[in-house]
JSON list of C-alpha atoms in Angstrom, two decimals:
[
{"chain": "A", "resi": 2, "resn": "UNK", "atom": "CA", "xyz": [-34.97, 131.18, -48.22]},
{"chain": "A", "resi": 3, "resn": "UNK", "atom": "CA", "xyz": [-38.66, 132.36, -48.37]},
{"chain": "A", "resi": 4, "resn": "UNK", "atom": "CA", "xyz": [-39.88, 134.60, -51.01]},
{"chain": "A", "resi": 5, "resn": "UNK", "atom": "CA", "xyz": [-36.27, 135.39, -52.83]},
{"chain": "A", "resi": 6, "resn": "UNK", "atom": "CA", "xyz": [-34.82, 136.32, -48.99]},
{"chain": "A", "resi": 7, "resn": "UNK", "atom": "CA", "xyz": [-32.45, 134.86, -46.71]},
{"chain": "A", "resi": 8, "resn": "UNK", "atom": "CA", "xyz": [-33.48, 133.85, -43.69]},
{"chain": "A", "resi": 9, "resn": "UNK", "atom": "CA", "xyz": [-32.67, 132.17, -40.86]},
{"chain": "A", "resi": 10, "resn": "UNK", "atom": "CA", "xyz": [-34.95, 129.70, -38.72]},
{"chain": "A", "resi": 11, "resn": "UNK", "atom": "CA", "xyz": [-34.67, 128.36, -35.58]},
{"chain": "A", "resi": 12, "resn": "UNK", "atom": "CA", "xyz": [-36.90, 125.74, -34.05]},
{"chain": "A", "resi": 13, "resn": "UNK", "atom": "CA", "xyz": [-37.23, 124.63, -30.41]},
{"chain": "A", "resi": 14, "resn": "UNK", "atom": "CA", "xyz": [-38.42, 121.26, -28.99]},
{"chain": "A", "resi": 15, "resn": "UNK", "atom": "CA", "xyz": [-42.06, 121.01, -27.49]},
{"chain": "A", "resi": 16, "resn": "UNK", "atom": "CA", "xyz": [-40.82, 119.83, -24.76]},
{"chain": "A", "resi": 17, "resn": "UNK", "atom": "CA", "xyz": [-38.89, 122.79, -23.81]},
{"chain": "A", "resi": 18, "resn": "UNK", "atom": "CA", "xyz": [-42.04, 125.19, -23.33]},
{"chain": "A", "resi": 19, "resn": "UNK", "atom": "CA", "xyz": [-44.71, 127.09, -25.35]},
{"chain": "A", "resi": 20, "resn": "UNK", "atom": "CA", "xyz": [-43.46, 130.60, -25.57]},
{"chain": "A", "resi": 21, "resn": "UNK", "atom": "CA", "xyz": [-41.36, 131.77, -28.43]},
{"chain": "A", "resi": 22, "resn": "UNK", "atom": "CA", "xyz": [-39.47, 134.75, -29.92]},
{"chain": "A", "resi": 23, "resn": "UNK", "atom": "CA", "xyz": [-39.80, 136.20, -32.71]},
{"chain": "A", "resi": 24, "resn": "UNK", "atom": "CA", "xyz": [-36.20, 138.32, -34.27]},
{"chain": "A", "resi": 25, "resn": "UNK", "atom": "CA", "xyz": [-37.07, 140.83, -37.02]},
{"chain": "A", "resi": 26, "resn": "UNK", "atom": "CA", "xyz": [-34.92, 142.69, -38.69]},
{"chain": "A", "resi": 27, "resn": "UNK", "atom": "CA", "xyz": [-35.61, 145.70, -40.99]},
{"chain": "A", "resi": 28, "resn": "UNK", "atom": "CA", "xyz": [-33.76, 148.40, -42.68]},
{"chain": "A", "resi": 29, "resn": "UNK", "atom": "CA", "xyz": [-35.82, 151.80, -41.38]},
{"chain": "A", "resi": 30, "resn": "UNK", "atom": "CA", "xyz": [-37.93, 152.34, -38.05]},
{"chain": "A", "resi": 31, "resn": "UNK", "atom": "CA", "xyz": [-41.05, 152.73, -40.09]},
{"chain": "A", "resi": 32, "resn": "UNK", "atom": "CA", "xyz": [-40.52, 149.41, -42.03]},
{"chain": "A", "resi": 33, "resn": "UNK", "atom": "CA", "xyz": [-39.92, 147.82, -38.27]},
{"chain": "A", "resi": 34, "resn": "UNK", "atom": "CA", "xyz": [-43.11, 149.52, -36.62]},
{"chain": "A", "resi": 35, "resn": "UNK", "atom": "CA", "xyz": [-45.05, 148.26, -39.81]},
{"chain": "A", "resi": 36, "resn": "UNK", "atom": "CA", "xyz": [-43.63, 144.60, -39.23]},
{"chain": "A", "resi": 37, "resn": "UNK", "atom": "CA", "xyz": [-44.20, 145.04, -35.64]},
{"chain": "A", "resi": 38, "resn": "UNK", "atom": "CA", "xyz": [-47.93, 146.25, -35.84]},
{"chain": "A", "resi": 39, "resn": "UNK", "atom": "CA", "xyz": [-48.65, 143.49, -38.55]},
{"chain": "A", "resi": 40, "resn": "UNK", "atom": "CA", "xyz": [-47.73, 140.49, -36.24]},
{"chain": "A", "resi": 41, "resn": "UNK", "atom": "CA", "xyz": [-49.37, 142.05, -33.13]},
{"chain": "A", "resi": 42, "resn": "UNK", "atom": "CA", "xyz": [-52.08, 142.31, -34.93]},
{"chain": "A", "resi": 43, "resn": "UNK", "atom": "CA", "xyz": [-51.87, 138.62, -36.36]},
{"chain": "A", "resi": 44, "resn": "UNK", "atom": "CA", "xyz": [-51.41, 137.13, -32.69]},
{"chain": "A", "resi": 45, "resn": "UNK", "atom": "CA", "xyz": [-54.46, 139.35, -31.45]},
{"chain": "A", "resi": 46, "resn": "UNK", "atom": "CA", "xyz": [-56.30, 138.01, -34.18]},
{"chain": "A", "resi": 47, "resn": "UNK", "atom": "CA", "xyz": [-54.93, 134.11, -33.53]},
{"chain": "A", "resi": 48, "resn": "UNK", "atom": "CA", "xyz": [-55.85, 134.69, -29.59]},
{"chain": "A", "resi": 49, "resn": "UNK", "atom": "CA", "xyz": [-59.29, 136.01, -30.46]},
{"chain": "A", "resi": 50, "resn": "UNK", "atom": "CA", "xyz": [-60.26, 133.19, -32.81]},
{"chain": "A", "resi": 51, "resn": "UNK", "atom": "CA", "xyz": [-59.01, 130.44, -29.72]},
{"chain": "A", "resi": 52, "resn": "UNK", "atom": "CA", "xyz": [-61.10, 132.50, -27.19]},
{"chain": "A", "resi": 53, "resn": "UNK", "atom": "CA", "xyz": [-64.61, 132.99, -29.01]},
{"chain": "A", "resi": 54, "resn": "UNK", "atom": "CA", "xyz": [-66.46, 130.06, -31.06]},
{"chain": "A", "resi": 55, "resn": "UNK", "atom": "CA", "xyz": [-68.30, 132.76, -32.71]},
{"chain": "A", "resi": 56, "resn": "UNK", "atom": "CA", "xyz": [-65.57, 134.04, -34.45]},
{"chain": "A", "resi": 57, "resn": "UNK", "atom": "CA", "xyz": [-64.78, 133.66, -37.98]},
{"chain": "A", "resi": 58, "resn": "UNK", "atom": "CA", "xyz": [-61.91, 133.57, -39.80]},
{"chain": "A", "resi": 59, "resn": "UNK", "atom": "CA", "xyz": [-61.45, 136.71, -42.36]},
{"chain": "A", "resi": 60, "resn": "UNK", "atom": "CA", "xyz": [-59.08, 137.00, -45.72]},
{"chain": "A", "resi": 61, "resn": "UNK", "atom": "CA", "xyz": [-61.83, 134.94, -47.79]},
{"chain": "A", "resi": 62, "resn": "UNK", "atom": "CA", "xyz": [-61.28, 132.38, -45.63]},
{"chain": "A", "resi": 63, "resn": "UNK", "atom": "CA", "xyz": [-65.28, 131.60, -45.56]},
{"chain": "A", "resi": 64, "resn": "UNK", "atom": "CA", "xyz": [-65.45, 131.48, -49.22]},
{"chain": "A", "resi": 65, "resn": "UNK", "atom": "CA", "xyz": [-63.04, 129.44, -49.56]},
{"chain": "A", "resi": 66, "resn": "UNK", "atom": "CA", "xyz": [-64.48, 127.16, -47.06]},
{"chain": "A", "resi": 67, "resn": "UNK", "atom": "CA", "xyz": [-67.75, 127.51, -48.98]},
{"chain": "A", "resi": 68, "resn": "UNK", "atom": "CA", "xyz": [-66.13, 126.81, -52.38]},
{"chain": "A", "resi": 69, "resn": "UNK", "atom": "CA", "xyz": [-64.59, 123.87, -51.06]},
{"chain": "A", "resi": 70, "resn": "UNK", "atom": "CA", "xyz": [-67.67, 122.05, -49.52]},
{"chain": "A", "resi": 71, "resn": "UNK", "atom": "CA", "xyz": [-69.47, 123.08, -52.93]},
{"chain": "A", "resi": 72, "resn": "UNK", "atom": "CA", "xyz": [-67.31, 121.67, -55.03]},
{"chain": "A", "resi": 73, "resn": "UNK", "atom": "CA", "xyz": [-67.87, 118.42, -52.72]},
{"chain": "A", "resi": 74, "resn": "UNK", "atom": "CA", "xyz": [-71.25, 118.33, -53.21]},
{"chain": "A", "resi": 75, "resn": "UNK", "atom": "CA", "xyz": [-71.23, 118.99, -56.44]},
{"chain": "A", "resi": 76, "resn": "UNK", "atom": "CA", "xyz": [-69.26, 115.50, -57.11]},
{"chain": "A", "resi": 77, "resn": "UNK", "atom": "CA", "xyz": [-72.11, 113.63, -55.93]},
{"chain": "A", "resi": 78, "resn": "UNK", "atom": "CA", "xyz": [-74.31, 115.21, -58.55]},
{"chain": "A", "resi": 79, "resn": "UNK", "atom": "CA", "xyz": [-75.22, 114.00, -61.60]},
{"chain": "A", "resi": 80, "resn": "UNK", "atom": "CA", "xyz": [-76.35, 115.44, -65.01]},
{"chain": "A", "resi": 81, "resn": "UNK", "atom": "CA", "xyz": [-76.01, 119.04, -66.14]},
{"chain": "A", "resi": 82, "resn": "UNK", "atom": "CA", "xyz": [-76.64, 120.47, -62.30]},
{"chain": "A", "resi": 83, "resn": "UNK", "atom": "CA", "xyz": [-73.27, 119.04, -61.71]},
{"chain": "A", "resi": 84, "resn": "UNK", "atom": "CA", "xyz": [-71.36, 121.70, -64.16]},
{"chain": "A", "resi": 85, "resn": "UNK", "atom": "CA", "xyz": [-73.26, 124.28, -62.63]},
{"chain": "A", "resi": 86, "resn": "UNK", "atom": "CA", "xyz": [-72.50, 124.09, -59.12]},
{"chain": "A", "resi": 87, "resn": "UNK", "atom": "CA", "xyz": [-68.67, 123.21, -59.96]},
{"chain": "A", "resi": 88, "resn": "UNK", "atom": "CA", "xyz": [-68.76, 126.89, -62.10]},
{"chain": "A", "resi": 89, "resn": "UNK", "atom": "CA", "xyz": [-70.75, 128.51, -59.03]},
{"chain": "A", "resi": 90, "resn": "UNK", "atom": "CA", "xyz": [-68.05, 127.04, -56.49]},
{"chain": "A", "resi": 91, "resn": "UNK", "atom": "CA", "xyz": [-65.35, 127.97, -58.65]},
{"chain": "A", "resi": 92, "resn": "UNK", "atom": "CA", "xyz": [-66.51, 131.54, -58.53]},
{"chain": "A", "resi": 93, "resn": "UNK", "atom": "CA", "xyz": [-65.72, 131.75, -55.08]}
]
């Protein structure tokens, strides 16, 4: 079940090869071209990140990053500066 719906997964061994298939089903065409555009446009994405260092992950996924590693550094502060950065990172 994921998110209230019934689902149905099937995995396949490593060792059996790297491609895979992906089964949607939908209840219009327009739901199914929506689905369809949404994962071609998460693969393209997936490919383009493997293929260029340069790129960066989107979605907040920098700030998030950034929050993270500022809320590290923050735990090896001491005094008052401490809140502040832990507020600042939270913010993110």
């Amino acid at each position: 079940e994921i998110g209230g719906t019934n689902c149905v997964v099937l995995q396949q061994d490593a060792s059996m090869g790297a491609i895979s298939t992906l089964v949607v089903r939908g209840s219009t065409q327009g739901f199914m071209d929506d689905v369809e555009r949404a994962i071609n446009d998460a693969i393209n994405s997936y490919k383009a990140l493997g293929r260029d260092p340069r790129a960066v992950s989107a979605a907040g996924a920098t700030e998030v990053e950034l929050g993270r590693r500022l809320l590290d550094y923050a735990r090896k502060q001491t005094g008052l500066e401490q809140y502040a950065i832990t507020k600042y990172a939270e913010a993110f």
